């Protein structure tokens, strides 16, 4: 299980946190992962290992298969080849809800909040697995109902506060501004108590100051909850700033892995983004 | 005074439609399917009540919980055997299966209890209240039925809004995939919805057959279709909508039957439905959903 050649980051370096990670089993491993849709190979030989407190990124041109990879990791798609190991357990054949309860949470590229519910209720939906309260005790309002309801309320408010959303707790999610909705999605994902948080283009549609705030927030999430963050993002500023390790995909395959500096200077990456230099 | 009399009668039948419509609307809202067998679950509930009442001589109200339990199990079994395997396929396949289940239940009832109408005991055996020198008759049963409908609606609304299972239901109703990725077991949530819908059907079955004082294998079909209409009328997927739709449908049906023509009352009910849907396609309390392009 300590196959660190597969870890995104080959050498743990400057961050203390990642040195902590170095002798721990990765929280998420994709082993030779691949999926075909009909005759089309969307993702192929995708290998990755993410440390328990690592912030890593997945970048690549549009249509490279990034969201497909997220869908494979969260159990929305069943892989054609290979395996996903979450905390060392193969998730093959599991329902996405089961995979989520095992410790993976995500946000969506196009925000998918429950627009009819308040911000607080959205977070509480995320806490679904924690709240063990039977149908009857909630209908009859037994003390256990109030107890679990109060605990849920407190935890939801804590998370909202952490994401700077305390003042919109009772506002319907659908009527919140875009940037706020993105943060609420992260709060809802955190409510599932994940070991790894997947963010699908968290900065999409944000202005530069919001993006800067988000960058700091992502670090704070990792530091506070001691969890791993794996994000898809097109905003290179954010990616290079916050990610300790980056994997680049194109046409469903990893073309480069490394630190931000390594990625910036990788000829394969430059080619994928800017096209091949003409030989003349 | 006649008008008031018919108004009360309309509310009485409307309350029954409302309880049936609540079952339709919950299942539609959460499982996104039209359970056309819902009307026949009502019939099964009524037969169960009849069977226990005639076998043991217990009062009708005591048989309601028993019928509820049996219908709950029946609802979960129907969902698990007939609808769950089709989840993710075309909604047409599920719809046709529901019609198949409906026929199956009707014919099974015919085999067990025979095709003939059987007399059904009243839920409340008390003399009607006479008001205004006997010009206005209010049966206690109508009042009990109305009260039950209101209690059910309030309980359901609280359940859906306040409890964690209710929140899971709303989440599944709004975005099944996202709900799943928040750790909600969608299959379990849909099973619970069917269980609740079927328990309500059992209550409606007893109330309905107590009103018409008979039960037959097809007793649920027409009220089922009317209640479905009521659910659409009020805005399918909406709990208060089902309640309002059921009441309005009962009122329109009774009042047009009384003052215009009994023969045309159905035609008028559906004409009004068509007009409402032309003006408000999502129904009276339904939410207008803008398709994102």
XYZ file of C-alpha atoms in Angstrom:
573
model
C 0.000 0.000 0.000
C 3.019 2.288 0.156
C 3.527 2.521 -3.548
C 4.684 6.092 -3.529
C 5.941 6.024 -7.069
C 2.262 6.425 -7.864
C 1.781 9.322 -5.513
C 1.176 12.540 -7.377
C 4.038 14.122 -5.619
C 7.151 12.093 -5.975
C 9.189 13.663 -3.212
C 7.497 15.180 -0.197
C 9.300 18.446 0.270
C 8.688 21.776 1.883
C 5.372 21.268 3.594
C 5.450 19.686 7.009
C 2.026 18.291 6.395
C 3.116 16.303 3.483
C 6.043 14.867 5.368
C 3.421 13.699 7.802
C 1.681 12.092 4.883
C 4.776 10.365 3.629
C 4.572 7.320 5.845
C 0.808 7.132 5.834
C -1.326 5.219 3.430
C -2.787 7.439 0.722
C -6.421 8.325 1.265
C -7.326 7.859 -2.368
C -5.665 5.658 -4.951
C -6.647 5.175 -8.564
C -5.045 2.112 -10.017
C -4.862 1.913 -13.776
C -8.359 3.363 -13.913
C -10.185 3.461 -17.230
C -13.675 3.753 -18.667
C -15.094 3.265 -22.144
C -18.360 4.715 -23.356
C -19.406 2.444 -26.190
C -16.303 2.243 -28.336
C -14.875 5.488 -27.018
C -12.167 5.387 -24.385
C -12.852 8.386 -22.169
C -10.259 7.693 -19.489
C -7.375 5.285 -19.672
C -4.575 4.112 -17.367
C -5.228 6.788 -14.809
C -2.913 6.313 -11.837
C -2.883 8.570 -8.853
C -2.338 8.428 -5.113
C -3.306 11.261 -2.821
C -1.913 11.670 0.688
C -4.279 12.166 3.636
C -3.638 15.914 3.890
C -2.484 16.780 0.414
C -3.916 19.524 -1.768
C -3.639 18.370 -5.330
C -5.031 19.451 -8.656
C -6.255 17.916 -11.871
C -5.894 20.114 -14.915
C -6.205 19.684 -18.628
C -7.883 21.164 -21.683
C -11.655 21.104 -22.053
C -13.011 17.643 -22.738
C -9.872 15.949 -21.411
C -11.965 13.740 -19.122
C -11.490 15.524 -15.803
C -15.103 15.404 -14.645
C -15.341 11.804 -15.877
C -12.444 11.012 -13.554
C -14.319 12.649 -10.658
C -17.362 10.582 -11.538
C -15.247 7.436 -11.473
C -13.684 8.321 -8.138
C -17.069 8.993 -6.509
C -18.739 5.865 -7.878
C -21.119 7.646 -10.259
C -19.529 5.633 -13.073
C -18.271 2.102 -12.669
C -14.798 1.773 -14.202
C -14.290 -0.487 -17.206
C -10.739 -1.199 -16.040
C -8.755 -0.682 -12.891
C -9.834 0.189 -9.380
C -10.415 3.048 -6.973
C -9.203 2.523 -3.427
C -10.662 4.835 -0.809
C -8.791 4.509 2.497
C -7.422 1.285 1.060
C -10.839 -0.201 0.285
C -11.859 -1.062 -3.261
C -15.076 0.795 -4.071
C -16.023 -1.423 -6.981
C -19.758 -2.014 -7.283
C -20.672 0.368 -4.470
C -23.518 2.859 -4.765
C -22.320 6.484 -4.860
C -24.103 7.076 -1.543
C -22.042 4.316 0.044
C -18.810 5.688 -1.425
C -19.721 9.114 -0.052
C -20.362 7.700 3.388
C -16.947 6.054 3.261
C -15.354 9.460 3.131
C -15.355 11.172 -0.227
C -17.312 14.346 -0.893
C -17.574 16.577 -3.913
C -18.907 19.749 -5.409
C -20.171 20.119 -8.938
C -18.987 22.057 -11.961
C -22.485 23.419 -12.492
C -23.709 24.077 -8.965
C -26.208 21.481 -7.811
C -27.553 22.766 -4.536
C -31.046 21.919 -3.392
C -32.365 25.312 -4.428
C -35.678 25.036 -2.594
C -34.065 24.473 0.785
C -32.379 26.970 3.037
C -28.597 27.077 3.220
C -28.732 25.401 6.611
C -30.962 22.593 5.354
C -28.605 21.986 2.456
C -25.786 21.456 4.928
C -28.011 19.200 7.022
C -28.724 17.030 3.990
C -24.986 16.520 3.791
C -25.001 15.381 7.404
C -27.531 12.704 6.579
C -25.289 9.841 7.609
C -24.695 11.237 11.100
C -28.231 11.863 12.117
C -29.629 8.639 13.362
C -33.143 9.389 14.287
C -35.958 7.034 13.523
C -39.143 7.906 11.731
C -41.211 7.443 14.851
C -39.023 9.335 17.245
C -39.126 12.299 14.877
C -42.868 12.079 14.358
C -43.569 11.694 18.049
C -40.957 14.297 18.943
C -39.177 12.062 21.401
C -36.267 13.593 23.322
C -33.834 11.760 21.061
C -35.286 13.702 18.151
C -34.591 17.038 19.799
C -31.148 15.925 20.861
C -30.045 14.818 17.410
C -31.791 17.767 15.812
C -29.981 20.227 18.075
C -26.633 18.569 17.472
C -27.261 18.694 13.726
C -28.223 22.336 13.976
C -25.077 23.231 15.841
C -22.801 21.381 13.475
C -24.525 22.922 10.461
C -24.097 26.417 11.896
C -20.436 25.749 12.645
C -19.812 24.708 9.080
C -21.731 27.680 7.705
C -19.718 29.997 9.927
C -16.506 28.361 8.811
C -17.403 29.055 5.194
C -18.534 32.598 6.054
C -22.190 31.826 5.431
C -23.677 32.245 8.903
C -25.753 35.263 7.914
C -27.466 33.452 5.037
C -28.300 30.290 7.014
C -32.046 30.749 6.574
C -31.998 32.013 3.000
C -33.134 29.676 0.247
C -30.079 28.351 -1.571
C -31.526 29.207 -4.967
C -31.704 32.909 -4.216
C -28.094 33.257 -3.081
C -25.515 34.962 -5.282
C -23.361 32.707 -7.405
C -20.143 32.966 -5.419
C -22.013 32.303 -2.182
C -23.655 29.226 -3.721
C -20.210 27.868 -4.564
C -19.131 28.258 -0.941
C -22.355 26.676 0.263
C -21.670 23.666 -1.944
C -18.319 23.261 -0.208
C -20.000 23.558 3.215
C -22.524 20.897 2.209
C -19.746 18.596 1.007
C -17.810 19.113 4.255
C -20.939 18.171 6.192
C -20.593 14.589 4.975
C -17.432 14.453 7.081
C -15.137 13.440 4.239
C -11.554 12.241 4.290
C -11.064 13.752 0.861
C -12.892 16.648 -0.744
C -13.198 16.846 -4.528
C -13.839 20.308 -5.947
C -14.965 20.553 -9.556
C -13.976 24.011 -10.812
C -14.593 25.808 -7.530
C -13.465 29.178 -8.925
C -15.586 29.078 -12.070
C -17.409 32.356 -12.478
C -15.642 34.022 -9.560
C -13.955 37.386 -9.789
C -10.237 37.689 -8.882
C -10.847 38.799 -5.291
C -13.311 35.966 -4.701
C -10.784 33.562 -6.191
C -8.068 34.805 -3.859
C -10.421 34.296 -0.930
C -11.219 30.801 -2.154
C -7.518 29.959 -2.389
C -7.037 30.828 1.276
C -10.224 28.975 2.151
C -9.057 25.756 0.508
C -5.877 25.858 2.584
C -7.920 26.529 5.700
C -10.148 23.540 4.953
C -7.137 21.269 4.734
C -5.528 22.700 7.867
C -8.695 22.712 9.976
C -10.156 19.355 9.052
C -6.863 17.632 8.202
C -8.309 16.213 5.014
C -7.107 15.913 1.456
C -8.378 18.223 -1.285
C -8.376 17.265 -4.942
C -9.561 19.912 -7.357
C -10.273 20.472 -11.017
C -9.669 24.052 -12.024
C -9.012 26.147 -15.086
C -7.810 29.174 -13.134
C -4.063 28.545 -13.309
C -3.366 31.177 -10.684
C -5.386 29.260 -8.147
C -4.011 25.883 -9.158
C -0.377 26.947 -9.067
C -0.954 28.774 -5.820
C -2.770 26.239 -3.742
C -1.851 22.822 -5.135
C 1.144 20.997 -3.798
C 0.924 18.485 -6.590
C -0.696 18.525 -9.992
C -1.693 15.910 -12.522
C -2.335 16.965 -16.105
C -4.687 14.964 -18.302
C -5.346 15.153 -22.005
C -7.494 12.786 -24.058
C -8.247 10.834 -20.886
C -4.637 10.092 -20.054
C -2.187 11.586 -17.606
C 0.487 13.415 -19.538
C 2.359 14.878 -16.585
C 2.523 14.803 -12.783
C 4.554 16.973 -10.467
C 4.883 20.116 -8.417
C 3.484 23.347 -9.843
C 6.949 24.410 -10.964
C 7.595 21.149 -12.734
C 4.218 21.333 -14.458
C 4.746 24.910 -15.631
C 7.886 23.886 -17.495
C 6.776 20.514 -18.771
C 6.941 20.440 -22.570
C 4.053 17.960 -22.829
C 1.841 20.269 -20.788
C 2.767 23.335 -22.788
C 2.031 21.413 -25.948
C -1.373 20.264 -24.688
C -2.378 23.789 -23.782
C -0.740 25.829 -26.519
C -0.191 23.322 -29.321
C 3.046 22.067 -30.791
C 5.739 24.504 -31.775
C 6.337 24.396 -35.477
C 9.611 22.860 -36.510
C 11.216 25.401 -38.723
C -79.075 26.519 2.314
C -78.919 23.956 -0.489
C -75.671 25.443 -1.576
C -74.194 25.072 1.908
C -75.364 21.465 2.019
C -73.672 20.648 -1.280
C -70.613 22.582 -0.226
C -70.196 20.345 2.820
C -70.783 17.235 0.712
C -68.162 18.494 -1.705
C -65.644 19.002 1.072
C -66.363 15.482 2.312
C -65.552 13.742 -0.968
C -62.832 16.333 -1.600
C -61.060 15.367 1.610
C -60.929 11.765 0.421
C -59.580 12.840 -2.965
C -57.027 14.952 -1.134
C -55.690 12.023 0.882
C -55.387 9.921 -2.282
C -53.805 12.843 -4.138
C -51.197 13.212 -1.383
C -50.024 9.687 -2.155
C -49.799 10.417 -5.878
C -47.983 13.657 -5.379
C -45.404 12.314 -2.916
C -44.501 9.392 -5.130
C -44.395 11.586 -8.210
C -42.334 14.266 -6.510
C -39.723 11.908 -5.149
C -39.651 8.858 -7.412
C -40.644 10.869 -10.515
C -43.172 8.277 -11.553
C -46.941 8.091 -11.849
C -48.021 5.180 -9.741
C -51.259 4.302 -11.484
C -51.650 1.348 -9.137
C -52.211 3.786 -6.269
C -55.990 3.625 -6.692
C -55.866 -0.137 -6.366
C -53.817 -0.021 -3.205
C -56.789 1.953 -1.847
C -59.045 -0.916 -2.837
C -56.771 -3.445 -1.117
C -56.805 -1.290 2.027
C -60.586 -1.246 2.008
C -60.834 -5.021 1.517
C -58.372 -5.577 4.356
C -60.467 -3.445 6.648
C -63.604 -5.289 5.503
C -61.976 -8.678 6.070
C -60.854 -7.904 9.596
C -64.121 -6.222 10.530
C -66.256 -9.103 9.254
C -63.991 -11.783 10.696
C -63.600 -10.393 14.194
C -66.446 -7.944 14.459
C -64.078 -5.167 15.455
C -65.181 -1.573 14.792
C -64.050 -0.096 11.495
C -61.694 2.452 13.060
C -59.665 -0.329 14.718
C -59.130 -1.949 11.334
C -57.501 1.195 9.917
C -54.068 0.655 11.517
C -54.090 -2.984 10.366
C -54.986 -1.977 6.808
C -52.247 0.681 6.932
C -49.594 -1.825 7.944
C -50.628 -4.304 5.255
C -50.742 -1.628 2.548
C -47.368 -0.271 3.651
C -45.843 -3.696 3.161
C -47.711 -4.072 -0.128
C -46.403 -0.702 -1.319
C -42.807 -1.589 -0.481
C -43.161 -4.977 -2.182
C -44.719 -3.466 -5.339
C -41.981 -0.866 -5.508
C -39.222 -3.396 -4.960
C -40.508 -6.023 -7.390
C -42.051 -3.944 -10.160
C -40.550 -0.462 -10.168
C -37.061 -0.678 -8.697
C -35.695 -2.945 -11.463
C -36.859 -0.333 -13.972
C -35.194 2.635 -12.302
C -33.125 4.504 -14.836
C -35.077 3.166 -17.803
C -37.635 5.189 -19.743
C -40.487 6.595 -17.705
C -42.876 5.027 -20.204
C -41.740 1.535 -19.161
C -42.452 2.359 -15.516
C -45.829 3.841 -16.401
C -46.911 0.733 -18.294
C -45.697 -1.462 -15.444
C -47.804 0.597 -13.047
C -50.863 -0.022 -15.219
C -49.968 -3.720 -15.168
C -49.721 -3.707 -11.383
C -53.100 -1.990 -11.260
C -54.735 -4.751 -13.308
C -52.961 -7.400 -11.289
C -54.310 -6.028 -8.011
C -57.851 -5.694 -9.376
C -57.887 -9.240 -10.673
C -56.286 -10.663 -7.557
C -59.003 -8.968 -5.509
C -61.629 -10.458 -7.815
C -60.183 -13.932 -7.236
C -60.087 -13.511 -3.482
C -63.273 -11.549 -2.742
C -65.266 -12.062 -5.942
C -66.351 -9.459 -8.466
C -69.532 -8.358 -6.684
C -69.902 -5.317 -4.493
C -69.793 -6.122 -0.805
C -71.423 -4.002 1.870
C -69.032 -1.928 3.946
C -69.703 -0.787 7.503
C -69.673 2.892 8.280
C -66.722 4.323 10.105
C -68.891 6.458 12.364
C -72.366 5.270 13.191
C -73.971 8.382 14.529
C -76.911 10.482 13.520
C -76.099 13.528 11.426
C -76.162 16.888 13.129
C -79.183 18.829 12.031
C -78.694 22.560 11.777
C -81.114 25.347 10.859
C -84.225 23.348 11.714
C -83.006 20.266 9.908
C -82.317 22.060 6.668
C -78.602 21.381 6.940
C -77.344 17.879 7.634
C -73.734 17.429 8.630
C -72.709 13.840 9.076
C -70.155 13.223 11.835
C -68.335 11.020 9.381
C -67.775 13.939 7.035
C -66.288 15.892 9.894
C -64.045 13.003 10.919
C -62.902 12.579 7.315
C -62.094 16.277 6.985
C -60.236 16.256 10.275
C -58.209 13.193 9.237
C -57.293 14.852 5.941
C -56.106 18.007 7.670
C -54.127 16.066 10.290
C -52.474 13.981 7.563
C -51.518 17.072 5.595
C -50.046 18.839 8.611
C -48.172 15.707 9.700
C -46.782 15.152 6.213
C -45.681 18.757 5.837
C -43.940 18.658 9.202
C -42.364 15.341 8.409
C -41.014 16.489 5.054
C -39.760 19.824 6.342
C -38.504 18.960 9.791
C -37.095 15.459 9.823
C -33.871 14.226 8.374
C -35.663 11.583 6.297
C -37.942 14.348 5.019
C -34.932 16.420 4.037
C -33.486 13.413 2.250
C -36.799 13.102 0.382
C -36.722 16.718 -0.706
C -33.114 16.336 -1.758
C -33.928 13.249 -3.831
C -36.941 15.053 -5.323
C -34.812 17.950 -6.433
C -31.642 16.261 -7.653
C -31.334 12.529 -7.294
C -27.685 12.325 -8.361
C -26.520 15.146 -6.135
C -28.441 13.633 -3.224
C -26.691 10.342 -3.775
C -23.348 12.088 -3.692
C -24.286 13.569 -0.324
C -24.557 10.036 1.030
C -28.315 9.650 0.739
C -29.490 6.154 -0.091
C -31.892 6.930 -2.942
C -33.437 3.460 -3.103
C -34.236 3.510 0.581
C -35.694 7.002 0.371
C -37.962 5.968 -2.507
C -39.067 2.853 -0.593
C -40.009 5.019 2.392
C -41.990 7.282 0.087
C -43.933 4.321 -1.272
C -44.511 3.082 2.249
C -45.991 6.417 3.311
C -48.060 6.761 0.132
C -49.500 3.269 0.572
C -50.310 3.813 4.240
C -52.241 6.920 3.201
C -53.989 4.877 0.521
C -55.210 2.464 3.199
C -56.721 5.338 5.188
C -58.323 6.733 2.045
C -59.673 3.293 1.166
C -61.501 2.917 4.457
C -62.855 6.475 4.320
C -63.978 6.079 0.707
C -65.725 2.749 1.173
C -67.280 3.946 4.390
C -68.759 6.835 2.396
C -70.103 4.708 -0.465
C -70.864 1.838 1.948
C -69.580 -0.845 -0.377
C -66.344 -2.259 -1.674
C -65.576 -3.893 -5.023
C -62.395 -4.701 -6.949
C -62.712 -1.540 -9.032
C -63.738 0.777 -6.221
C -60.378 2.540 -6.310
C -59.944 3.134 -10.026
C -62.212 6.102 -10.661
C -61.425 7.926 -7.398
C -57.762 7.162 -8.147
C -57.976 8.889 -11.510
C -59.910 11.814 -10.016
C -57.335 12.173 -7.249
C -54.553 12.067 -9.804
C -56.350 14.862 -11.616
C -56.586 16.708 -8.314
C -52.853 16.322 -7.749
C -52.114 17.754 -11.204
C -54.692 20.475 -10.633
C -53.026 21.594 -7.409
C -49.520 21.206 -8.785
C -48.071 17.715 -8.770
C -45.234 17.272 -6.309
C -46.668 19.839 -3.907
C -48.254 18.634 -0.661
C -50.513 21.658 -0.051
C -51.272 21.556 -3.779
C -52.633 18.019 -3.514
C -54.774 19.065 -0.586
C -56.139 22.127 -2.352
C -56.617 20.230 -5.617
C -58.516 17.431 -3.893
C -60.835 19.797 -2.057
C -61.494 21.901 -5.153
C -62.151 18.838 -7.259
C -64.634 17.509 -4.711
C -66.383 20.877 -4.545
C -66.545 21.390 -8.303
C -67.793 17.877 -8.862
C -70.529 18.111 -6.242
C -71.650 21.650 -7.062
C -71.795 21.130 -10.825
C -73.599 17.848 -10.215
C -76.140 19.617 -8.047
C -76.709 22.823 -9.947
C -75.806 22.130 -13.556
C -76.049 18.483 -14.457
C -74.999 15.225 -12.877
C -74.326 13.776 -16.288
C -71.984 16.561 -17.259
C -70.264 16.914 -13.908
C -67.217 14.879 -14.980
C -66.999 16.752 -18.262
C -67.095 20.064 -16.418
C -64.464 18.924 -13.904
C -62.078 18.020 -16.669
C -62.888 21.147 -18.664
C -61.900 23.244 -15.667
C -58.745 21.180 -15.308
C -57.819 21.840 -18.927
C -58.411 25.569 -18.530
C -56.321 25.731 -15.341
C -53.485 23.840 -16.971
C -53.582 26.128 -20.006
C -53.236 29.170 -17.779
C -50.970 27.632 -15.137
C -49.234 24.594 -16.640
C -47.584 23.675 -13.333
C -50.928 23.580 -11.506
C -52.303 25.953 -8.894
C -49.484 25.663 -6.344
C -46.906 24.020 -8.561
C -43.587 25.669 -9.101
C -42.922 26.938 -12.569
C -39.639 25.340 -13.550
C -37.700 27.137 -16.187
C -35.859 24.703 -18.416
C -32.201 25.599 -18.437
C -30.783 25.751 -21.906
